[in-house]
Coordinates of C-alpha atoms and ligand atoms in Angstrom, one line a residue:
M253 CA 26.3 -24.1 -3.8
H254 CA 22.6 -24.5 -4.3
V255 CA 21.7 -25.5 -0.8
D256 CA 18.2 -26.7 -2.3
P257 CA 18.4 -30.4 -2.9
I258 CA 15.7 -29.8 -5.7
D259 CA 18.1 -27.0 -7.5
A260 CA 20.9 -28.8 -7.2
V261 CA 19.8 -32.4 -8.3
S262 CA 17.6 -30.6 -11.2
A263 CA 21.2 -28.8 -12.5
L264 CA 22.7 -32.0 -12.8
V265 CA 19.7 -33.9 -14.4
R266 CA 19.3 -30.9 -17.0
A267 CA 22.8 -31.1 -17.9
A268 CA 22.5 -35.3 -18.3
V269 CA 19.4 -35.1 -20.7
V270 CA 21.2 -32.4 -23.1
S271 CA 24.6 -35.0 -23.2
A272 CA 22.4 -38.1 -23.9
L273 CA 19.6 -36.9 -25.9
G274 CA 21.4 -33.9 -27.7
T275 CA 18.3 -31.8 -26.9
D276 CA 17.1 -30.2 -23.7
C277 CA 13.5 -30.7 -25.0
D278 CA 12.6 -27.9 -22.6
A279 CA 13.1 -30.9 -19.8
D280 CA 11.5 -29.6 -16.5
P281 CA 13.3 -32.2 -14.8
Q282 CA 10.5 -32.5 -12.5
V283 CA 12.4 -33.3 -9.4
R284 CA 10.3 -33.5 -6.2
R285 CA 10.3 -35.2 -2.7
S286 CA 9.5 -38.9 -2.9
D287 CA 8.6 -41.5 -0.1
R288 CA 10.7 -44.0 -2.2
A289 CA 14.3 -42.3 -2.1
D290 CA 15.3 -38.6 -1.1
L291 CA 14.0 -37.1 -4.6
Q292 CA 12.7 -38.5 -7.4
A293 CA 12.4 -37.2 -11.2
D294 CA 9.7 -38.2 -13.5
L295 CA 10.7 -36.6 -17.1
A296 CA 11.7 -39.8 -18.6
M297 CA 7.7 -40.4 -19.2
R298 CA 7.2 -36.6 -20.6
L299 CA 10.7 -37.0 -22.8
A300 CA 9.3 -40.6 -24.2
R301 CA 6.5 -38.9 -26.2
K302 CA 8.9 -36.3 -27.3
V303 CA 12.0 -38.1 -28.6
K304 CA 9.9 -41.5 -29.1
R305 CA 11.9 -44.0 -27.0
A306 CA 10.7 -46.1 -24.0
P307 CA 10.6 -43.7 -20.9
R308 CA 13.0 -46.8 -19.4
A309 CA 15.6 -46.5 -22.2
I310 CA 15.9 -42.7 -21.5
A311 CA 16.0 -43.2 -18.1
D312 CA 18.8 -45.4 -18.3
A313 CA 20.8 -42.9 -20.5
I314 CA 20.3 -39.9 -18.0
V315 CA 21.5 -41.8 -15.7
A316 CA 24.8 -43.0 -17.6
A317 CA 25.2 -39.6 -18.4
L318 CA 25.0 -38.0 -15.2
P319 CA 28.3 -35.7 -14.6
V320 CA 30.4 -36.5 -11.7
N321 CA 29.2 -34.9 -8.6
D322 CA 29.2 -34.7 -5.1
V323 CA 25.7 -34.3 -5.1
I324 CA 24.0 -37.7 -5.7
D325 CA 24.8 -40.7 -3.8
R326 CA 23.0 -43.1 -6.0
I327 CA 20.0 -43.2 -8.3
E328 CA 17.5 -46.1 -9.5
V329 CA 15.6 -46.3 -12.1
A330 CA 11.8 -47.8 -11.5
N331 CA 9.3 -48.9 -14.3
P332 CA 8.2 -47.6 -15.8
G333 CA 11.2 -44.7 -16.0
F334 CA 11.0 -43.3 -12.5
L335 CA 14.6 -42.0 -11.1
N336 CA 14.7 -42.7 -7.9
I337 CA 17.9 -40.3 -6.1
W338 CA 19.6 -40.6 -2.7
L339 CA 21.6 -37.8 -1.8
R340 CA 25.4 -37.9 -0.2
A341 CA 25.4 -37.5 3.5
E342 CA 28.4 -35.0 3.0
W343 CA 26.7 -32.9 0.5
L344 CA 23.4 -32.6 2.7
S345 CA 25.9 -31.5 5.5
A346 CA 27.5 -28.9 3.6
A347 CA 24.2 -27.3 2.6
A348 CA 23.1 -27.6 5.9
A349 CA 26.5 -25.3 7.1
V350 CA 25.6 -22.7 4.4
A351 CA 21.8 -22.5 5.5
N352 CA 22.7 -22.4 9.3
A353 CA 25.0 -19.5 8.4
S354 CA 22.3 -17.4 6.7
E355 CA 19.6 -15.1 7.7
R356 CA 17.6 -16.3 5.0
L357 CA 18.0 -20.2 5.4
A358 CA 17.3 -22.4 2.9
V359 CA 15.5 -19.7 1.2
E360 CA 16.7 -17.8 -2.1
T361 CA 15.5 -14.3 -3.2
T362 CA 13.6 -14.1 -6.1
T363 CA 15.6 -12.8 -9.5
A364 CA 12.5 -11.1 -10.5
P365 CA 11.1 -9.2 -8.0
E366 CA 7.6 -7.8 -8.6
R367 CA 5.4 -5.0 -7.4
V368 CA 2.7 -7.2 -5.8
V369 CA -0.9 -5.9 -4.9
I370 CA -2.4 -7.9 -2.3
D371 CA -6.1 -7.0 -2.0
Y372 CA -7.0 -9.2 1.2
S373 CA -9.5 -8.8 4.3
H374 CA -11.3 -5.8 3.2
P375 CA -14.2 -5.8 6.2
N376 CA -17.1 -3.4 5.7
V377 CA -17.8 -0.2 8.1
A378 CA -20.1 -0.6 10.8
K379 CA -20.5 -4.3 10.4
E380 CA -18.9 -6.9 12.4
M381 CA -15.9 -8.9 11.0
H382 CA -17.2 -12.7 10.3
V383 CA -15.8 -16.1 9.2
G384 CA -15.3 -14.8 5.5
H385 CA -13.3 -11.8 6.4
L386 CA -11.0 -14.2 8.6
R387 CA -10.5 -16.5 5.2
S388 CA -9.2 -13.4 3.2
T389 CA -7.4 -11.7 6.2
V390 CA -5.4 -15.1 6.7
I391 CA -4.4 -15.9 3.6
G392 CA -3.6 -12.8 2.4
D393 CA -1.7 -12.1 5.2
A394 CA 0.2 -15.4 4.6
L395 CA 0.8 -14.8 0.9
A396 CA 2.1 -11.3 1.9
R397 CA 4.9 -12.8 4.1
V398 CA 5.8 -15.3 1.6
L399 CA 6.1 -13.0 -1.6
A400 CA 8.0 -10.3 1.0
W401 CA 10.5 -13.3 1.9
R402 CA 11.1 -13.9 -1.7
G403 CA 12.0 -10.1 -1.8
H404 CA 8.8 -9.2 -3.8
T405 CA 7.3 -5.3 -3.0
I406 CA 4.2 -5.9 -1.4
L407 CA 1.5 -3.6 -1.6
R408 CA -1.4 -4.2 0.8
Q409 CA -4.5 -2.9 -0.3
N410 CA -7.5 -2.9 2.2
H411 CA -10.8 -2.3 -0.1
I412 CA -12.8 -1.5 3.2
G413 CA -16.6 -1.2 2.3
D414 CA -16.7 2.1 3.7
W415 CA -19.1 3.6 1.2
G416 CA -22.3 3.6 -0.1
T417 CA -26.1 3.7 0.0
P418 CA -26.3 2.5 4.0
F419 CA -24.3 5.3 5.4
G420 CA -26.9 7.4 5.0
M421 CA -29.1 5.4 7.5
L422 CA -25.9 4.6 9.4
I423 CA -25.2 8.3 9.8
E424 CA -28.9 9.2 10.9
H425 CA -28.8 6.2 13.2
V426 CA -25.6 7.7 14.7
I427 CA -27.2 11.0 15.2
D428 CA -30.1 10.1 16.8
L429 CA -28.0 7.6 19.4
G430 CA -25.9 10.6 20.1
A431 CA -22.2 10.8 19.8
A432 CA -21.3 9.5 23.5
H433 CA -23.6 6.0 22.6
T434 CA -21.4 5.2 19.6
G435 CA -18.6 3.6 20.7
I436 CA -16.7 0.4 19.6
A437 CA -18.9 -1.2 21.8
E438 CA -21.8 -0.3 20.1
L439 CA -20.4 -0.5 16.8
A440 CA -21.2 -4.5 16.4
K441 CA -24.9 -3.6 16.3
L442 CA -24.9 -0.5 14.5
Y443 CA -26.1 -1.9 11.0
K444 CA -28.7 -4.1 12.4
S445 CA -30.4 -1.5 14.8
A446 CA -30.4 0.9 11.8
R447 CA -31.3 -1.5 9.3
E448 CA -34.2 -2.7 11.7
K449 CA -35.5 1.0 12.1
F450 CA -35.4 1.9 8.3
D451 CA -37.7 -0.9 7.3
S452 CA -40.0 -0.3 10.4
D453 CA -39.9 3.8 10.4
P454 CA -40.9 5.6 7.3
A455 CA -39.4 8.9 8.4
F456 CA -36.1 7.9 9.4
A457 CA -35.9 6.0 6.0
N458 CA -36.7 9.2 4.6
R459 CA -34.0 11.0 6.5
S460 CA -31.9 8.3 5.6
R461 CA -32.2 8.8 2.1
A462 CA -32.0 12.7 2.4
R463 CA -28.5 12.1 4.3
V464 CA -26.9 10.0 1.3
V465 CA -27.8 12.5 -0.7
L466 CA -25.8 15.1 1.7
L467 CA -23.1 12.9 2.0
Q468 CA -22.5 12.3 -1.5
A469 CA -22.8 16.3 -2.2
G470 CA -20.0 16.4 -0.1
D471 CA -22.1 18.1 3.1
P472 CA -19.2 19.4 5.5
Q473 CA -21.0 18.0 8.5
T474 CA -22.3 14.7 7.4
L475 CA -18.8 14.3 6.0
Q476 CA -17.4 14.8 9.4
D477 CA -20.2 12.3 10.5
W478 CA -19.3 9.7 8.0
R479 CA -15.4 9.9 8.7
A480 CA -16.3 9.4 12.4
L481 CA -18.1 6.3 11.6
V482 CA -15.1 5.0 9.6
D483 CA -12.8 5.8 12.2
L484 CA -14.2 3.7 14.7
S485 CA -14.6 0.9 12.7
T486 CA -10.9 1.3 11.7
R487 CA -9.9 1.5 15.3
Y488 CA -12.2 -1.8 15.8
F489 CA -10.5 -3.4 13.0
E490 CA -7.1 -2.8 14.1
T491 CA -7.6 -4.6 17.6
I492 CA -8.7 -7.7 15.4
Y493 CA -5.6 -7.5 13.3
A494 CA -3.4 -7.0 16.5
E495 CA -5.2 -9.6 18.3
L496 CA -4.3 -12.4 15.0
G497 CA -0.9 -11.0 14.4
V498 CA -2.0 -9.4 10.8
T499 CA 0.8 -7.2 9.3
L500 CA -2.0 -4.9 7.8
Q501 CA -2.0 -1.1 8.9
R502 CA -4.0 1.8 8.7
A503 CA -2.0 3.2 5.9
D504 CA -3.1 -0.2 3.6
I505 CA -6.4 1.4 3.8
A506 CA -7.8 2.3 0.4
G507 CA -11.6 1.6 0.6
E508 CA -14.3 1.9 -1.8
S509 CA -14.3 5.9 -0.8
F510 CA -10.8 6.1 -2.0
Y511 CA -12.2 5.9 -5.5
N512 CA -15.0 8.1 -5.3
D513 CA -14.0 11.4 -7.0
Q514 CA -12.5 8.9 -9.7
L515 CA -15.8 7.2 -10.6
A516 CA -18.0 10.1 -12.5
P517 CA -14.8 11.0 -14.9
L518 CA -14.1 7.2 -15.6
A519 CA -18.0 6.8 -16.6
H520 CA -17.3 9.7 -18.9
E521 CA -14.7 8.3 -20.1
L522 CA -15.8 4.9 -21.1
E523 CA -19.0 6.3 -22.5
A524 CA -17.0 8.5 -24.7
S525 CA -14.7 6.1 -26.2
G526 CA -17.3 3.6 -26.7
Y527 CA -16.4 1.2 -24.1
A528 CA -19.5 1.3 -22.0
R529 CA -22.9 2.1 -23.3
I530 CA -26.4 2.8 -21.9
S531 CA -28.5 -0.1 -21.6
D532 CA -32.0 0.3 -19.9
G533 CA -30.8 3.5 -18.6
A534 CA -27.8 2.3 -17.1
L535 CA -24.3 2.6 -18.3
C536 CA -22.8 -0.8 -19.0
A537 CA -19.5 -2.5 -20.3
F538 CA -19.9 -6.0 -21.8
P539 CA -16.7 -7.5 -21.5
A540 CA -16.0 -10.4 -24.0
G541 CA -17.0 -13.9 -22.9
F542 CA -19.5 -13.6 -20.1
Q543 CA -23.0 -14.7 -20.9
N544 CA -26.1 -14.6 -18.8
R545 CA -28.7 -17.7 -19.2
E546 CA -30.2 -17.1 -22.1
G547 CA -27.0 -16.5 -24.0
A548 CA -27.2 -12.6 -24.3
P549 CA -24.2 -10.5 -23.0
L550 CA -23.5 -10.0 -19.3
A551 CA -23.4 -6.4 -18.5
L552 CA -20.9 -5.0 -15.9
M553 CA -23.0 -2.2 -14.4
L554 CA -20.8 1.3 -14.2
R555 CA -23.6 3.7 -13.5
K556 CA -27.4 2.4 -12.4
S557 CA -30.1 4.6 -14.3
D558 CA -30.6 6.8 -11.0
G559 CA -27.0 7.9 -11.4
G560 CA -25.7 6.0 -8.5
F561 CA -22.0 4.5 -8.8
G562 CA -21.6 1.0 -7.3
Y563 CA -19.5 -1.8 -6.7
A564 CA -18.3 -2.7 -10.0
I565 CA -17.0 0.7 -11.6
T566 CA -15.0 1.0 -8.1
D567 CA -13.4 -2.2 -8.8
L568 CA -12.6 -0.9 -12.4
A569 CA -11.0 2.8 -10.6
A570 CA -9.2 0.5 -8.4
I571 CA -7.5 -1.9 -10.7
R572 CA -6.4 1.1 -13.0
Y573 CA -4.8 2.9 -10.1
R574 CA -3.0 -0.2 -9.1
L575 CA -1.8 -0.7 -12.3
A576 CA -1.2 3.1 -13.3
Q577 CA -0.3 4.2 -10.1
L578 CA 0.7 1.7 -7.9
R579 CA 2.7 0.2 -10.9
A580 CA 1.8 -3.2 -9.8
T581 CA 2.8 -6.3 -11.7
R582 CA 1.0 -8.8 -10.1
I583 CA -2.6 -8.3 -8.4
L584 CA -3.8 -10.9 -5.9
Y585 CA -7.6 -10.9 -5.1
V586 CA -7.8 -12.8 -2.1
V587 CA -11.3 -12.8 -2.1
G588 CA -14.4 -15.5 -1.4
A589 CA -15.6 -17.8 -4.6
P590 CA -18.7 -16.0 -5.0
Q591 CA -16.9 -13.4 -6.4
T592 CA -15.4 -15.4 -9.2
Q593 CA -17.5 -13.8 -12.2
H594 CA -17.6 -10.1 -10.8
L595 CA -13.9 -10.3 -10.5
A596 CA -13.2 -12.1 -14.2
M597 CA -15.3 -9.2 -15.5
V598 CA -13.4 -6.5 -14.2
V599 CA -10.1 -7.9 -14.9
T600 CA -11.5 -8.7 -18.6
A601 CA -12.5 -5.0 -19.0
A602 CA -9.2 -3.9 -17.7
R603 CA -7.4 -6.2 -20.3
E604 CA -9.9 -5.0 -23.2
L605 CA -9.1 -1.2 -22.0
G606 CA -5.2 -1.8 -22.3
W607 CA -4.9 -0.9 -18.5
L608 CA -3.7 -4.8 -17.9
A609 CA -1.2 -6.2 -20.3
P610 CA 1.4 -9.0 -20.0
P611 CA 3.5 -9.5 -17.9
A612 CA 1.3 -7.9 -15.6
R613 CA -1.6 -9.8 -14.5
A614 CA -4.2 -10.4 -11.9
E615 CA -5.5 -13.4 -10.2
H616 CA -8.3 -14.5 -8.1
V617 CA -7.2 -15.8 -4.9
A618 CA -10.5 -17.3 -4.2
F619 CA -11.6 -19.7 -1.0
G620 CA -14.3 -21.5 0.1
S621 CA -16.5 -21.5 3.1
V622 CA -16.0 -22.5 6.6
L623 CA -18.4 -24.8 7.7
G624 CA -19.9 -26.2 11.4
K625 CA -19.2 -29.8 12.5
D626 CA -23.0 -30.6 11.0
G627 CA -21.3 -29.3 7.3
R628 CA -23.4 -26.5 7.2
M629 CA -22.6 -22.6 6.8
L630 CA -20.9 -21.9 10.4
M631 CA -23.7 -19.9 12.0
S632 CA -24.1 -18.5 15.5
R633 CA -27.1 -19.7 17.8
A634 CA -28.9 -16.8 16.7
G635 CA -28.4 -17.7 12.8
E636 CA -25.7 -15.3 12.2
A637 CA -22.2 -15.0 10.8
V638 CA -20.1 -16.0 13.6
R639 CA -18.3 -13.2 14.7
L640 CA -14.6 -13.1 14.3
V641 CA -14.1 -12.2 17.7
D642 CA -16.0 -14.8 19.4
M643 CA -13.8 -17.2 17.2
I644 CA -10.6 -16.0 18.3
S645 CA -11.5 -16.0 22.1
E646 CA -13.4 -19.3 22.1
A647 CA -10.1 -20.6 20.8
V648 CA -7.9 -18.9 23.0
T649 CA -10.3 -20.9 25.9
R650 CA -10.1 -24.1 24.7
A651 CA -6.2 -23.9 23.8
E652 CA -5.9 -22.8 27.6
I653 CA -7.3 -25.9 28.7
V654 CA -5.4 -28.0 26.8
A655 CA -1.8 -26.1 27.4
R656 CA -3.1 -26.4 31.5
A657 CA -3.5 -30.1 31.2
K658 CA -0.2 -30.5 29.3
A659 CA 1.6 -28.2 31.8
G660 CA -0.3 -30.3 34.7
E661 CA 1.2 -33.9 32.9
A662 CA 5.0 -32.2 33.4
G663 CA 4.0 -31.6 37.0
E664 CA 6.0 -28.6 37.5
P665 CA 4.0 -25.6 39.1
I666 CA 2.3 -23.4 36.6
D667 CA 3.0 -19.7 35.5
E668 CA -0.5 -18.5 35.1
A669 CA 0.9 -15.7 33.0
A670 CA 3.0 -17.7 30.7
L671 CA 0.0 -20.2 30.4
K672 CA -1.9 -16.8 29.1
D673 CA 0.5 -16.5 26.5
I674 CA 1.0 -19.9 25.3
A675 CA -2.9 -20.3 25.1
H676 CA -3.1 -17.3 23.0
A677 CA -0.5 -18.5 20.6
V678 CA -2.1 -21.8 20.2
G679 CA -5.5 -20.4 20.2
V680 CA -4.6 -18.0 17.1
G681 CA -2.1 -20.2 15.9
A682 CA -4.8 -23.0 15.6
I683 CA -7.4 -21.1 13.6
K684 CA -5.0 -19.7 10.9
Y685 CA -3.4 -23.2 10.8
A686 CA -7.0 -24.9 10.4
D687 CA -7.8 -22.1 7.8
L688 CA -4.6 -22.5 5.6
S689 CA -4.0 -26.1 5.9
S690 CA -6.7 -27.4 3.4
D691 CA -6.9 -26.7 -0.2
R692 CA -8.0 -23.0 -0.3
V693 CA -10.8 -23.0 -2.7
K694 CA -12.3 -26.1 -0.8
D695 CA -14.8 -25.6 2.1
Y696 CA -13.4 -26.7 5.6
I697 CA -15.0 -27.4 9.2
F698 CA -14.3 -25.1 11.5
D699 CA -13.6 -28.1 14.9
L700 CA -12.2 -26.3 17.3
D701 CA -11.3 -29.3 19.4
R702 CA -9.3 -31.0 17.2
M703 CA -8.1 -27.2 16.1
V704 CA -6.6 -26.9 19.4
S705 CA -5.4 -29.8 20.3
F706 CA -1.4 -30.8 20.1
D707 CA -1.3 -33.8 18.3
G708 CA -1.7 -34.7 14.6
N709 CA -1.7 -31.8 11.9
T710 CA -2.1 -29.1 14.0
A711 CA -0.5 -25.4 15.0
G712 CA -0.1 -26.6 18.6
Y713 CA 1.6 -29.8 17.6
C714 CA 4.1 -27.8 15.3
Q715 CA 4.6 -24.8 17.7
Y716 CA 5.2 -27.8 20.5
A717 CA 8.0 -29.5 18.5
H718 CA 9.9 -25.8 18.4
A719 CA 9.6 -25.0 21.8
R720 CA 11.3 -28.6 22.3
A721 CA 13.8 -27.3 20.3
R722 CA 14.2 -24.1 21.9
S723 CA 14.2 -25.9 25.3
V724 CA 17.4 -28.3 24.2
L725 CA 19.1 -25.0 23.3
R726 CA 18.4 -23.4 26.3
K727 CA 19.6 -26.5 28.4
A728 CA 22.8 -26.6 26.8
I729 CA 23.5 -23.3 27.3
E730 CA 26.7 -23.3 24.8
L731 CA 26.4 -23.8 21.3
P732 CA 29.8 -25.4 20.0
D733 CA 30.6 -23.8 16.2
V734 CA 30.8 -27.3 14.7
P735 CA 29.6 -28.7 11.4
I736 CA 26.3 -30.5 11.3
A737 CA 27.5 -34.3 10.6
I738 CA 24.7 -36.7 9.5
D739 CA 24.8 -40.2 10.7
E740 CA 21.1 -41.4 11.2
P741 CA 18.8 -41.7 8.6
V742 CA 16.4 -39.1 11.0
E743 CA 19.1 -36.7 10.8
H744 CA 19.3 -37.5 6.9
E745 CA 15.7 -37.0 6.8
L746 CA 15.5 -33.7 8.7
V747 CA 18.3 -32.5 7.0
L748 CA 16.2 -32.7 3.8
H749 CA 13.3 -31.4 4.9
I750 CA 15.4 -28.2 6.0
L751 CA 16.5 -27.9 3.2
G752 CA 13.6 -28.3 1.2
L753 CA 12.1 -25.1 2.7
G754 CA 13.0 -22.5 -0.9
A755 CA 11.1 -25.2 -3.0
V756 CA 7.9 -24.8 -1.1
V757 CA 8.2 -21.3 -0.8
R758 CA 8.6 -20.5 -4.5
D759 CA 5.8 -23.4 -4.6
V760 CA 3.4 -20.9 -2.8
E761 CA 4.7 -18.1 -4.4
R762 CA 3.5 -19.4 -7.7
T763 CA 0.5 -21.4 -6.8
L764 CA -0.7 -18.9 -4.2
E765 CA -1.7 -21.7 -2.0
P766 CA -0.5 -21.6 1.6
H767 CA -1.5 -25.2 2.3
R768 CA 1.7 -26.5 0.6
L769 CA 3.8 -24.6 3.5
V770 CA 1.2 -25.8 6.2
S771 CA 2.2 -29.7 5.2
Y772 CA 5.9 -28.7 5.4
C773 CA 5.6 -27.2 8.8
Y774 CA 3.7 -30.5 9.7
T775 CA 6.4 -33.2 8.1
L776 CA 9.6 -30.4 9.5
A777 CA 8.0 -31.0 12.9
S778 CA 7.3 -34.5 12.4
A779 CA 10.7 -34.9 11.4
F780 CA 12.2 -32.9 14.0
T781 CA 10.4 -34.9 16.4
A782 CA 11.2 -38.4 15.0
F783 CA 15.2 -36.8 15.3
Y784 CA 14.4 -36.0 18.9
D785 CA 13.2 -39.3 20.0
A786 CA 15.6 -41.2 18.2
C787 CA 19.0 -39.6 19.3
P788 CA 20.1 -38.3 22.5
I789 CA 21.2 -34.7 21.8
L790 CA 22.3 -33.2 25.5
K791 CA 23.3 -36.6 26.8
A792 CA 25.3 -37.6 23.4
E793 CA 29.2 -37.9 23.6
P794 CA 30.8 -35.0 22.9
A795 CA 32.1 -35.5 19.6
V796 CA 28.0 -35.8 18.3
R797 CA 26.7 -33.3 20.7
G798 CA 27.7 -30.4 19.2
S799 CA 26.5 -31.2 16.0
R800 CA 23.1 -32.4 17.0
L801 CA 22.6 -29.0 18.8
Q802 CA 23.8 -27.0 15.7
L803 CA 20.9 -29.2 13.9
T804 CA 18.3 -28.7 16.4
R805 CA 19.0 -25.0 16.0
L806 CA 18.8 -24.9 12.5
A807 CA 15.6 -27.0 12.6
A808 CA 14.2 -24.7 15.3
R809 CA 14.9 -21.5 12.8
T810 CA 13.8 -23.6 9.6
L811 CA 10.2 -24.2 11.6
A812 CA 10.1 -20.8 13.0
C813 CA 10.6 -19.4 9.5
A814 CA 7.9 -21.6 8.3
L815 CA 5.4 -21.2 10.6
G816 CA 6.3 -17.1 10.6
L817 CA 5.5 -17.2 6.8
L818 CA 2.2 -18.2 7.3
G819 CA 1.7 -15.8 10.3
I820 CA 1.4 -18.5 13.0
P821 CA 2.8 -17.4 16.0
V822 CA 6.2 -19.4 17.5
P823 CA 6.5 -19.4 21.6
E824 CA 9.8 -20.1 23.0
R825 CA 8.2 -22.3 25.5
M826 CA 4.8 -24.3 25.9
Ligands
LIG1161 N1 -15.8 -5.6 1.4 C1 -16.3 -6.6 0.1 C2 -16.9 -7.7 0.9 O1 -17.1 -7.5 2.6 C3 -15.0 -7.4 -0.4 C4 -14.0 -6.3 -1.2 C5 -13.4 -7.1 -2.1 N2 -11.9 -6.5 -2.8 C6 -12.5 -5.9 -4.3 N3 -11.3 -5.2 -4.8 N4 -14.0 -6.4 -4.5 O2 -17.5 -8.7 0.2

């Protein structure tokens, strides 16, 4: 059976359209959750234009033609032609039993598995990770988890900035400092101090330039120094990934340097084929449809006039590698909105070159900026981009204050170690939740006090609802193996939400918008809380106690699954 209410009802409505109108009218029945009923279907308005009848008449005809079924309890037609649909408690109960018995809960695996490259996080070597990398890392990781759960093969690609002219000054600076003075702690300042020295000390600048030449020529000692620097940064990134609970591994790194050897041959190839040509001494490609302000074709610069290669040709090599070698059918670039044009040019070029052809596709998963409470770009007091590590530790500190107050209310002795774990889960969860909860292309305001709260649309609220459910289950000790009966409206509502996980996961898979799943978590947590407040569970009479415990278990597992797909930790106790 379809445990997904939207699927189940869609199948019925589709059949009714065929028998009522004699056409399927490519009818997506447009069934969705509703605040007027359990579900609503809006297709009559669209069909009206197609078959040239009034929406109301079409809606009535569909209702009249509905096959006999055990899913729908009743339907009302509302003007101009909405179908308001209520489901049978018995059906919900049976579907809940199926979900409860399955590892996958209410989520079906895809019937069309793909190979999905997700290009995300991509920090830069010898630089701090800042809020921009936070967004890419958090959004990319959530998408990786969601798509993997649907059964796609995920090829994580961490396109770190590990090559280019700055490495001359960085290596030279490290040599000056001596290896003993360049550990992870110094890493943060390395880029800045190297840059300052470069700008103020001409001799150092000259040495740096000579070092770049050595690096590009493959001088063994220079390469070794470079590798040490990359390695140190990589270990630093790994500490942050571990702290945030991000699934990226060392093996997922394929940074800019990875494509190094491919750049010169690629430039030759594109020049020889005539796809690229020399313009002002530089080798450029001109993908169709891009113009500068004067209306002249916009160049994708592949090789600078000094012979150097840059960001653009590296991305061309990368997209080719991902399609030809990794055999990606879907490529996601989780990169900030400012790179929209660059990525569009790269993707267009890949298409023009015949590397990227349907059904394979590349999508830019763009995101906006993180703003401070003053509505401007989030900056540290020193006027720099806020370091990711500082954001995390600040969030955890605040979460600890909130968690301690909450534990104090309960009047029980505080277990310090447990409190630290909770604070970490809530702090990290708060950062991820806030980042994922708004429409990603929009900017959002980083307001820690609101984010770490246990009330309202927050990670803490959802985590707390889950912990409550787990606490009930611990106290119950035994879980009777009985079906979930649906008697109360809050039970009906809760089961309906639980069974809706599959539809939301598919929405995220299609739109690449994790905020849909965040909203789902919040409404599910609210539905569980409403159930918990309205229905006695442990104290219920034996006949309903078992059913409510099973419902509590299913709700807890579903909430844990949904939060887990977002990468948000779910503590057992809070
Ligand atoms: N490292 C770059 C940055 O920090 C982002 C790389 C994005 N990925 C890509 N394939 N261009 O801005």
